Coordinates of C-alpha atoms in Angstrom, one line a residue:
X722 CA 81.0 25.4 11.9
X723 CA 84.0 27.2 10.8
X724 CA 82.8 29.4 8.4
X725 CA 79.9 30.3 11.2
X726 CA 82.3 31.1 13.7
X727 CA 84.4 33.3 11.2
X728 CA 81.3 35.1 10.4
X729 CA 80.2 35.6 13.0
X730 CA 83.6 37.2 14.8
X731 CA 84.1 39.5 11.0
X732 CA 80.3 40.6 12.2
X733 CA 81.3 41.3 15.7
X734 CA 84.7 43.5 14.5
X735 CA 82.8 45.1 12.1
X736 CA 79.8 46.5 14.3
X737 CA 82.5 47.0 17.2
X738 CA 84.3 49.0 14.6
X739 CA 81.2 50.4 13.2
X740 CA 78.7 53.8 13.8
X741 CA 76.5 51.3 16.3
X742 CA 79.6 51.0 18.7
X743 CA 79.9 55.1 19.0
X744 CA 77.0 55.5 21.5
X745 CA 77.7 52.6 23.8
X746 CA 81.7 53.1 23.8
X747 CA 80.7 57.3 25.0
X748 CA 77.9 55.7 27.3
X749 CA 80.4 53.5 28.9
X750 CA 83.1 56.6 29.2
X751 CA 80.9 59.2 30.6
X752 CA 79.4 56.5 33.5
X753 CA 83.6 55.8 34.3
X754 CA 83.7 59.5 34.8
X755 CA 80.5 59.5 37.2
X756 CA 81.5 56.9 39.0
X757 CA 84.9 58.5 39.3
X758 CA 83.7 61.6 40.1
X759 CA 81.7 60.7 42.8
X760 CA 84.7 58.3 44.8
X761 CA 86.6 61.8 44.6
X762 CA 84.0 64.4 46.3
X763 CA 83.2 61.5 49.0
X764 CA 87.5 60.7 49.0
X765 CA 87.4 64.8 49.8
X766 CA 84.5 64.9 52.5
X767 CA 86.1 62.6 54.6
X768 CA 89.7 63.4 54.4
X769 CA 89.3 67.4 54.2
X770 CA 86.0 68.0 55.7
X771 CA 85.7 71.8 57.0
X772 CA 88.4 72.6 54.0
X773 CA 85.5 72.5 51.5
X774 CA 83.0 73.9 53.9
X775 CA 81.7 77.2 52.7
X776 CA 80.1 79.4 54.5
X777 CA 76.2 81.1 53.5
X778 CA 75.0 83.7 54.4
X779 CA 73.8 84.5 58.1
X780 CA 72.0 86.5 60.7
X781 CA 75.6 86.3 63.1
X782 CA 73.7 89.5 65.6
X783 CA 74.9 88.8 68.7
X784 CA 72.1 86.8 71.0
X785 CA 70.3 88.9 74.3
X786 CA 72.3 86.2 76.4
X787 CA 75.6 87.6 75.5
X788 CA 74.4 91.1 77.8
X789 CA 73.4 89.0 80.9
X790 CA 77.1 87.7 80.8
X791 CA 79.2 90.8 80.3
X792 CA 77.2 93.0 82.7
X793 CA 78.6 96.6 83.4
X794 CA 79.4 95.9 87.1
X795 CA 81.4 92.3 86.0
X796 CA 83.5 94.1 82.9
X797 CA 83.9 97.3 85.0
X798 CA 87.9 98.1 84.6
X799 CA 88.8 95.2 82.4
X800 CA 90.3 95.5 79.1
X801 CA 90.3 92.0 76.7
X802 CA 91.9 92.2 73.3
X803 CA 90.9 89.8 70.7
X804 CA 94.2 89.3 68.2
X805 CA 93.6 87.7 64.5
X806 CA 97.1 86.2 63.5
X807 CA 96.5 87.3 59.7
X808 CA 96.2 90.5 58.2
X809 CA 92.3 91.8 58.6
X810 CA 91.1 91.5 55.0
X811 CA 92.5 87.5 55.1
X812 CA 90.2 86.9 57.9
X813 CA 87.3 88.5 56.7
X814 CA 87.8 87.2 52.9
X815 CA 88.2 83.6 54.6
X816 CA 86.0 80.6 53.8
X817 CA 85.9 79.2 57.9
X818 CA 87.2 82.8 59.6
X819 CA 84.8 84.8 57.9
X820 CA 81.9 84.5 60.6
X821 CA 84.3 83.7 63.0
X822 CA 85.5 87.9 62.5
X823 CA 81.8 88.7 62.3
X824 CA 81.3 87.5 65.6
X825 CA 84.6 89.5 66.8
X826 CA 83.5 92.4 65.2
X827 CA 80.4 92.2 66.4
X828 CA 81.1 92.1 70.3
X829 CA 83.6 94.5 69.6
X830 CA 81.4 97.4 68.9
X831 CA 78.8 96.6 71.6
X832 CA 81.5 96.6 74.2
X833 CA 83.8 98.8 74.9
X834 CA 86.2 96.8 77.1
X835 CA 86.5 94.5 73.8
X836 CA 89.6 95.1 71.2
X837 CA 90.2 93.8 67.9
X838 CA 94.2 93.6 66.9
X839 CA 95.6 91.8 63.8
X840 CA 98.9 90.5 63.1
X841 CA 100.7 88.7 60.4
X842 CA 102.8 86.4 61.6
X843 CA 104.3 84.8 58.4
X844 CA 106.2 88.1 57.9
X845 CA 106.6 89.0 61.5
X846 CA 106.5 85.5 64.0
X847 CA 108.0 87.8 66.8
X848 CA 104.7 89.4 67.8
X849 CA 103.4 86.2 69.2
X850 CA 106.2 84.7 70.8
X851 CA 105.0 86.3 74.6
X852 CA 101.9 83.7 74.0
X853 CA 103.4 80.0 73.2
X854 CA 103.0 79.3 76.6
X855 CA 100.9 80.7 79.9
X856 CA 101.7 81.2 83.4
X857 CA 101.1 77.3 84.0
X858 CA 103.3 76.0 81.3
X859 CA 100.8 75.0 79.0
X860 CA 102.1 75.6 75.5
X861 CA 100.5 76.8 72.2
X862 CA 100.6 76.1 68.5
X863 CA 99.9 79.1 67.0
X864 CA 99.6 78.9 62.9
X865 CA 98.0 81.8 61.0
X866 CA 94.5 81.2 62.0
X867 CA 94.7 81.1 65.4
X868 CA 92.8 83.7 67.4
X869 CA 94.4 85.1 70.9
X870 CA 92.3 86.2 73.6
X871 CA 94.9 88.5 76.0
X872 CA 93.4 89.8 79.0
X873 CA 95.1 91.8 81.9
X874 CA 96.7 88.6 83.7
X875 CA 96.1 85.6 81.6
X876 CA 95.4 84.6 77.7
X877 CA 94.4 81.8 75.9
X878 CA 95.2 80.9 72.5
X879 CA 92.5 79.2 69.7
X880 CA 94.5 76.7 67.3
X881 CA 92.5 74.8 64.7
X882 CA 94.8 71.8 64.7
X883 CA 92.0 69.2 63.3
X884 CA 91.5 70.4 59.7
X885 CA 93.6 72.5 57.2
X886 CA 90.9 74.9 56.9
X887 CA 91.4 76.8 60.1
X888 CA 89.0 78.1 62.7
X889 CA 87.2 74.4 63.0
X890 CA 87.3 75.3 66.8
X891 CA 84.4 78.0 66.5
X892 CA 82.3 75.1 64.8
X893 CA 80.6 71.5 65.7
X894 CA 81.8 68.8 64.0
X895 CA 80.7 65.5 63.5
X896 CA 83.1 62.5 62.9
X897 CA 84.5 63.2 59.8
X898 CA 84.9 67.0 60.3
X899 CA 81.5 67.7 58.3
X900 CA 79.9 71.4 59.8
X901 CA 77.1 70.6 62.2
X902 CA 76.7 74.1 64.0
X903 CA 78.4 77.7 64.0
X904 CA 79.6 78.6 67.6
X905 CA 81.0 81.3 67.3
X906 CA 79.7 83.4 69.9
X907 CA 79.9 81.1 72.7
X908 CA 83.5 80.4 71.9
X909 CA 84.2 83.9 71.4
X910 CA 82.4 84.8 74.6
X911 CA 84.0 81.6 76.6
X912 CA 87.5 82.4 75.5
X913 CA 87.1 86.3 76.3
X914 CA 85.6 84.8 80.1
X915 CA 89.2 82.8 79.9
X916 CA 91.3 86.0 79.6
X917 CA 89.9 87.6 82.2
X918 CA 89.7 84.8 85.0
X919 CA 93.2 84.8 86.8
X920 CA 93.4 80.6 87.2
X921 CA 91.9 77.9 86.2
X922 CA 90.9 74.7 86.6
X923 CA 91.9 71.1 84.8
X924 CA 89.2 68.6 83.9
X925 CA 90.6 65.2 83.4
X926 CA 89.1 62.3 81.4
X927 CA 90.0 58.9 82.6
X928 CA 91.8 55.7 80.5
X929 CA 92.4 52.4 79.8
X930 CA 88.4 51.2 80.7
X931 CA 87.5 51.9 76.8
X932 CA 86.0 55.2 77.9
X933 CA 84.7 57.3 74.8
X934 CA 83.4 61.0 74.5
X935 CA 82.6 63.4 71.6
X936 CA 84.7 66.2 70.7
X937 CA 82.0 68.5 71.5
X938 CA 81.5 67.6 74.7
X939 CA 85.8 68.3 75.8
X940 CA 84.9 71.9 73.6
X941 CA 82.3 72.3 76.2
X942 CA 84.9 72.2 78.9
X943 CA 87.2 74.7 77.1
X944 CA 84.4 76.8 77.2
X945 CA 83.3 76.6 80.9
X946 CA 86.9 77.2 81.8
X947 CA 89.0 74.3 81.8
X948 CA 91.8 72.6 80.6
X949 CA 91.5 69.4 79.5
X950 CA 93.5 66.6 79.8
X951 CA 93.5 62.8 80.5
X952 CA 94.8 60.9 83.2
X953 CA 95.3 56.8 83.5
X954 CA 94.7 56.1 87.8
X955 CA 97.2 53.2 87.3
X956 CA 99.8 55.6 86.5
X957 CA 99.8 57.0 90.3
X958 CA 97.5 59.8 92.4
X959 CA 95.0 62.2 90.5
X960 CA 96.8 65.3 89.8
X961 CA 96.5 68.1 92.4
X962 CA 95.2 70.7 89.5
X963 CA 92.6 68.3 88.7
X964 CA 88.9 69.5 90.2
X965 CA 86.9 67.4 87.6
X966 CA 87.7 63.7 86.9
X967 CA 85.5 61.9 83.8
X968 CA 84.5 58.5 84.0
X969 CA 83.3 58.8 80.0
X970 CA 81.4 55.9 79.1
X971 CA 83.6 53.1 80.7
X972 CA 83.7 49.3 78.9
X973 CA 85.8 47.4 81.7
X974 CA 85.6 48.0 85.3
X975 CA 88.3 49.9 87.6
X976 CA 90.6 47.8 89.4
X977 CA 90.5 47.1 93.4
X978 CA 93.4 45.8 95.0
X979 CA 93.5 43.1 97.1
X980 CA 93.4 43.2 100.5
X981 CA 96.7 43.6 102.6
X982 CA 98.7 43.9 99.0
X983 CA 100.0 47.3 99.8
X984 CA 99.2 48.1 96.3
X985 CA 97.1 51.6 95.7
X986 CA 94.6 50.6 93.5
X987 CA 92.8 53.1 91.2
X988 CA 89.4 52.8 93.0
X989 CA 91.5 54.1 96.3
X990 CA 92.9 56.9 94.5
X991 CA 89.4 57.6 92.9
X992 CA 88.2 57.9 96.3
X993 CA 90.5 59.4 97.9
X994 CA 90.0 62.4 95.5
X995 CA 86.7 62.8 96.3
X996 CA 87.0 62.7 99.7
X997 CA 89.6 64.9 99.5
X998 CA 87.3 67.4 97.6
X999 CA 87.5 66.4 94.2
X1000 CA 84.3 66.4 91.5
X1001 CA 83.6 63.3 89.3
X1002 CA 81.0 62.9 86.3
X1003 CA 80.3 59.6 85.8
X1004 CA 78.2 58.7 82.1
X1005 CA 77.3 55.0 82.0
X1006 CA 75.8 53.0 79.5
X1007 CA 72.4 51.3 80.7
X1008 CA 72.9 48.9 77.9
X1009 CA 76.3 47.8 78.8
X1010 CA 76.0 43.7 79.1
X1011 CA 79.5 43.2 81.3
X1012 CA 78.7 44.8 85.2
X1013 CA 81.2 47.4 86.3
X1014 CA 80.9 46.1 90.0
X1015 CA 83.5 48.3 91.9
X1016 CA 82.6 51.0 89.8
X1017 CA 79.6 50.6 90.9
X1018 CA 80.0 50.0 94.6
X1019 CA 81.5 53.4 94.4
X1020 CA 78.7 55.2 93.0
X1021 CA 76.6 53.4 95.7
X1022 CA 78.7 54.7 98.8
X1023 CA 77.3 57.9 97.4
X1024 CA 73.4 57.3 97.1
X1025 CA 73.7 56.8 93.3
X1026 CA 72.0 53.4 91.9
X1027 CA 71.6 52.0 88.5
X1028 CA 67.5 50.6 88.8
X1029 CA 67.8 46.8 87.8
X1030 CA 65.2 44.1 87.4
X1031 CA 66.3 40.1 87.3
X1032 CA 66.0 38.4 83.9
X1033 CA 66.5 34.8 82.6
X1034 CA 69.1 34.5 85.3
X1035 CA 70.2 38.8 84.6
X1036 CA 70.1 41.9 85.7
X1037 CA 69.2 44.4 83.2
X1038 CA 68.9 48.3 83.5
X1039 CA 65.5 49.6 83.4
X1040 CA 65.0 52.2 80.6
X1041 CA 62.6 55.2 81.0
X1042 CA 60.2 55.5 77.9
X1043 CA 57.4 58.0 77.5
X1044 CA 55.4 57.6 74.9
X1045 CA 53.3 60.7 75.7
X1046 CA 55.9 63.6 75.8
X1047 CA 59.2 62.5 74.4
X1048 CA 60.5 63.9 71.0
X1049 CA 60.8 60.7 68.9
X1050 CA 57.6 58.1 68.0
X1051 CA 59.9 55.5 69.9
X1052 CA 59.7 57.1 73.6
X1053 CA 62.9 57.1 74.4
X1054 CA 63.9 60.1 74.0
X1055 CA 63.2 62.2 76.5
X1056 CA 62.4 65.9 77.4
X1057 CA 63.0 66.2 81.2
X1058 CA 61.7 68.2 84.2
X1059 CA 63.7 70.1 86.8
X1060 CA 63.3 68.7 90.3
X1061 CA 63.4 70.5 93.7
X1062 CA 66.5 71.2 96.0
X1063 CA 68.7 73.7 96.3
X1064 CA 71.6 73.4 94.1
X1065 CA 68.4 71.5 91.0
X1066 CA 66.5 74.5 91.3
X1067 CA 69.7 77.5 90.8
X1068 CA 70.7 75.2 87.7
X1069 CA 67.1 75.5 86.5
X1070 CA 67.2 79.3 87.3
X1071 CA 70.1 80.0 85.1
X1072 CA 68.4 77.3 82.3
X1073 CA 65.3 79.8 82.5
X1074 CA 67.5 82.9 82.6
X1075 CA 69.2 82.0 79.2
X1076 CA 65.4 81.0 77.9
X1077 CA 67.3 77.9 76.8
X1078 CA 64.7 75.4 76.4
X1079 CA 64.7 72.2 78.1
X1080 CA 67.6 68.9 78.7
X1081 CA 67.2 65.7 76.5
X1082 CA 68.7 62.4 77.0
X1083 CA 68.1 59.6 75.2
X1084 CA 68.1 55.5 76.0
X1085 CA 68.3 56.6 79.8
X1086 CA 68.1 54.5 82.8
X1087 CA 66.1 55.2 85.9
X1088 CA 68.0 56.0 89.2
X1089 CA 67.5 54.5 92.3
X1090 CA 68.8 57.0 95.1
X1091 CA 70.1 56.9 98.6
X1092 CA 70.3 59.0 101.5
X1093 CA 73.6 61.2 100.0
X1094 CA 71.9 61.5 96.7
X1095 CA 69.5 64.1 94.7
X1096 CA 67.7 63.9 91.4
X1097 CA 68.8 66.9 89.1
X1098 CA 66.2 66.0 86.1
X1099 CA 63.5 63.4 86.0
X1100 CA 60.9 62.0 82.9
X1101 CA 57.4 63.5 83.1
X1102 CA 54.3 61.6 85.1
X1103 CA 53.6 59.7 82.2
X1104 CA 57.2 57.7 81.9
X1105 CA 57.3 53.9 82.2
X1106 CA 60.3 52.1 82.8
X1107 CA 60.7 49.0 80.7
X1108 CA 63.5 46.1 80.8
X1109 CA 64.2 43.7 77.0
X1110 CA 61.0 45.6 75.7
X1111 CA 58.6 44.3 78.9
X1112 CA 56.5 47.1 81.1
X1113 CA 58.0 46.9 84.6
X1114 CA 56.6 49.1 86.1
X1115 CA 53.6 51.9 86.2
X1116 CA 53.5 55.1 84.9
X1117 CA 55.4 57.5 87.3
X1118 CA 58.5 60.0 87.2
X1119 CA 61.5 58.6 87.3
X1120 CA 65.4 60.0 88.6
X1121 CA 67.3 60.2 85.1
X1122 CA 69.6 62.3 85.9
X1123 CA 71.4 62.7 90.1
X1124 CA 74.3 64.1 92.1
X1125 CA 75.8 62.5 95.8
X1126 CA 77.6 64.1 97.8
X1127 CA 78.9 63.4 101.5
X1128 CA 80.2 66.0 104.2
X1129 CA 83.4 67.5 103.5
X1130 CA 83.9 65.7 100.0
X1131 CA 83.3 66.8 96.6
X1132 CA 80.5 66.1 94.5
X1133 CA 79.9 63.1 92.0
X1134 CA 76.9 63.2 89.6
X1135 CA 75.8 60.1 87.4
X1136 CA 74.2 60.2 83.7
X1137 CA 73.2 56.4 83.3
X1138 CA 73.2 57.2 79.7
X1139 CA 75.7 58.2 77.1
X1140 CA 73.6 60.7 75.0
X1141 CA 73.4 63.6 77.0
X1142 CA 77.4 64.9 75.5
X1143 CA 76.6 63.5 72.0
X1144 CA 77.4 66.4 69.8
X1145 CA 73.6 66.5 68.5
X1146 CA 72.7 66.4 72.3
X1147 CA 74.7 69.9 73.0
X1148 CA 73.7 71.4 69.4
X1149 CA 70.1 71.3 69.0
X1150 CA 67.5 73.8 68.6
X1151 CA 65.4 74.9 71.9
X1152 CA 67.3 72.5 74.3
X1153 CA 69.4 73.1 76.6
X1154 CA 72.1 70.2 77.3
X1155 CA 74.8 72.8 77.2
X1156 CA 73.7 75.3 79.8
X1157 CA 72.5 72.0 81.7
X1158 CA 76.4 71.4 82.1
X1159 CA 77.8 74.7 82.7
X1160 CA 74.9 75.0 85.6
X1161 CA 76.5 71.5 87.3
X1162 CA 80.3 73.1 86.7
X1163 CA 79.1 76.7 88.1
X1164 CA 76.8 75.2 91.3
X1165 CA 78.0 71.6 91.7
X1166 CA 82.0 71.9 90.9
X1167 CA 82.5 75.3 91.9
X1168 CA 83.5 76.5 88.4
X1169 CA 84.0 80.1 87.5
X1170 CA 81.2 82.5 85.3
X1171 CA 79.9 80.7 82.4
X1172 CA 78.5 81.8 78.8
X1173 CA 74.9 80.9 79.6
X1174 CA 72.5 81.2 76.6
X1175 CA 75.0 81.7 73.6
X1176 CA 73.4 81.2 70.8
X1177 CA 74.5 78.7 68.0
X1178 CA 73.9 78.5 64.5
X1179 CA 72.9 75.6 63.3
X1180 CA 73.7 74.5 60.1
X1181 CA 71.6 70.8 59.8
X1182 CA 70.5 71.8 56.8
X1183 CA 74.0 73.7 55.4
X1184 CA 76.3 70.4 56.3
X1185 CA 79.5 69.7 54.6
X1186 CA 77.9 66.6 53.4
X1187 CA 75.0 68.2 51.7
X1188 CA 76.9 70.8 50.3
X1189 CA 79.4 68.6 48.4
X1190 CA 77.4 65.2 47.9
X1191 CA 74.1 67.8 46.8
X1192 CA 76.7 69.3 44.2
X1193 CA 77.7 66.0 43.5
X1194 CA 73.9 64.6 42.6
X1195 CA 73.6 67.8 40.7
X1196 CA 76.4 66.9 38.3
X1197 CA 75.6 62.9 38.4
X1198 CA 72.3 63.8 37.2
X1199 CA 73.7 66.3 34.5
X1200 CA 76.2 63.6 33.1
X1201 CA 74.0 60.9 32.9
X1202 CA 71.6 62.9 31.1
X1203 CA 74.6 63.2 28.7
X1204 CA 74.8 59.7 26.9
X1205 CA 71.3 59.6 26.9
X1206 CA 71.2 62.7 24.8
X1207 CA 74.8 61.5 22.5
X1208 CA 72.7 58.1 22.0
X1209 CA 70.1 59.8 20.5
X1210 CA 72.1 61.9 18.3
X1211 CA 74.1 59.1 17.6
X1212 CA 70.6 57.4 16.1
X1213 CA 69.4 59.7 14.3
X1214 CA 73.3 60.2 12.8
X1215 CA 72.9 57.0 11.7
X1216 CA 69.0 56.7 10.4
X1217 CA 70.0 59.7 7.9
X1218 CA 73.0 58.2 6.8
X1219 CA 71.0 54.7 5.9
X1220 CA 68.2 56.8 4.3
X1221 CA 70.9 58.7 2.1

């Protein structure tokens, strides 16, 4: 047994030692290196993101909708510079900024009232000292990519402080800063809008009730004018600058004193700001299992309903589905119509005007409506609504999407959906969530001029994520072709040498 086991461990050195081992042991080393390799480019995608973005090349002509917003009689007599905080050639030789001075250049020789400046301010800071703060107190980082819209009475600076690439504010991104969409031009146009308005309002996203919202959607607010900021109702009134409040997706329900406490609650300062003038949004998930009832009771003082069947003892949302004309085999979601009434049909004017395709939601509840409340959007004819996968009801067209309003207050509009400010919502080809918006902040909340029709460049098939982890299946392929190619050198090294 002895003698076995020492054979058998002098045969094991000696092939381990041996020509056999030379294959395996560079097998083995190159597959360590793959494996490596790839835990590094997917270690860099998520922590870096738009840093390894490149960009291709693109058609960045400016869109048809750019003219309807700077007419001749609205730019008359203004003058808007547009001021790079590098020298020229960094821009333009820039990975990120490189479209993003395209897109200057671009409106800068169509219209005259439109300047391009450039600064360097790692050899000079001083030139950009008048613009760390506005007329309003808001301050500004300014590093060497920002961009600096100056009009005649107002300015407002563009600080990419997500990434250390630079200019991530002229792009969509998704969670983990991978390149969904060039935006360029509506920023560019948006911010130019900015410098020439004289004030401006403050959109406020409420706390503490586990709201959520995408990046893209807070962007879209920049961009119809706002600042944006967030504001916790227990902490005292709404702030008198604020003419949009946000109820983003809440998980927990607002609080309602109790009678004869004394106490202001934050449903009394909610209402209170409405009545007083102020606007709400309210996004709600349909599929949301706790019940937001004084959230709710709110919404209802203003003709705006959840629609709820009873089941097994609960009541569940009822979910529009079309299986005839909605954009995914599922039916849920949905491409939706414009309605009638007033302020419905001068949001679908300026929808037309920018040729911007129609609004999709998805996983949307129907709307029940009172006698303060219209329907903005609603599914097609052929919609059902449907409750834990049952039919509940017949085919028909349904309120998705509605606004209330009472005399002398302000306006509150309810998405029973969270979709519709997804950042593949707002960036999609031929739809038209954004314009959607800036109609509702332009007709329902009184907002200034917005950048209807503004082309983006979408980059779904250009992603961050492609572009490294592509690259990355290039070279996993290439190196595992290699031991497969040393192996059989390695054989046939070793045939000859037996058949010497």
């Amino acid at each position: 047994m002895n003698k076995f086991v020492s054979k058998l461990r002098g045969t094991f050195k000696s092939r381990l030692a041996g020509e056999r081992s030379v294959p395996a042991a560079i097998t083995a080393l190159i597959i360590c290196v793959v494996i490596l390799f790839n835990a590094v480019v997917y270690a860099l995608d998520v922590l870096y993101g738009l840093y390894l973005y490149s960009a291709n090349n693109a058609d960045l002509s400016l869109s048809p909708a750019v003219d309807g917003v700077f007419t001749d009689d609205f730019t008359a007599g203004r003058q808007v510079k547009i001021l790079f905080c590098q020298p020229e050639e960094d821009v333009k030789n820039s990975a990120t900024g490189g479209w993003v001075y395209q897109t200057a250049k671009n409106l800068a020789d169509r219209y005259s009232f439109i300047t391009l400046d450039f600064v360097n301010i790692m050899s000079d800071p001083d030139l950009v000292l008048p613009y760390r703060t506005d007329k309003t107190g808001h301050e500004y980082t300014i590093l060497s990519s920002s961009v600096i819209f100056v009009g005649e009475t107002n300015f407002r600076v563009v600080t990419d402080i997500s990434t250390n690439a630079g200019y991530a504010d002229f792009y969509t991104l998704d969670s983990n800063l991978n390149v969904l969409a060039y935006n360029g031009e509506e920023v560019m146009v948006s911010m130019i809008l900015w410098a020439m308005a004289d004030t401006h309002p403050t959109a406020y996203f409420t706390i503490y009730h586990g709201e959520t919202t995408s990046t893209a959607f807070a962007n879209l607010l920049t961009c119809a004018g706002y600042y944006v900021n967030t504001w916790d109702l227990r902490s005292g009134e709404v702030p008198d600058d604020a003419e949009l409040l946000i109820v983003a997706n809440p998980q927990s329900d607002f609080e309602q004193a109790v009678a004869g406490s004394g106490v202001r609650s934050e449903m009394e300062r909610l209402k209170d700001y409405v009545e007083d003038g102020g606007n709400v949004y309210v996004s709600v998930d349909p599929y949301l299992k706790k019940s937001l009832p004084v959230l709710s009771s709110f919404l209802k003082d203003y003709g705006l309903e959840i629609s709820r069947t009873e089941s097994e003892g609960k009541k569940l949302a009822l979910i529009v589905r079309d299986r005839e004309n909605a954009i995914t085999t599922d039916g849920f979601t949905l491409v939706l119509n414009t309605t009638g009434g007033t302020a419905a049909e001068k949001i679908a004017s300026h929808i037309r005007e920018a040729d911007a395709g129609n609004v999709i939601i998805s996983s949307a509840a129907s709307l029940t409506l009172g006698e303060n409340a219209h329907a903005l959007l609603t599914s097609s004819a052929s919609s059902t609504e449907e409750a834990d996968g049952k039919v509940i009801d017949r085919a028909g067209s349904y309120p998705v999407i509605a606004y209330g309003e009472k005399a002398g207050s302000g306006t509150v509009v309810l998405v029973p959906s969270i979709y519709l400010t997804a950042p593949d919502a707002l960036v999609s080809q031929g739809y038209a969530n954004k314009d959607f918006f800036y109609g509702i902040f332009e007709e329902l909340y009184g907002a200034g001029k917005m950048p209807y029709g503004c082309r983006d460049l979408i980059l779904a098939n250009s992603t961050l994520e492609n572009l490294t982890m592509g690259a990355a299946r290039r070279w996993t392929a290439l190196l595992f072709l290699l031991p497969v190619a040393l192996t059989a050198v390695a054989f046939v090294v070793i045939i000859r040498r037996k058949n010497r």
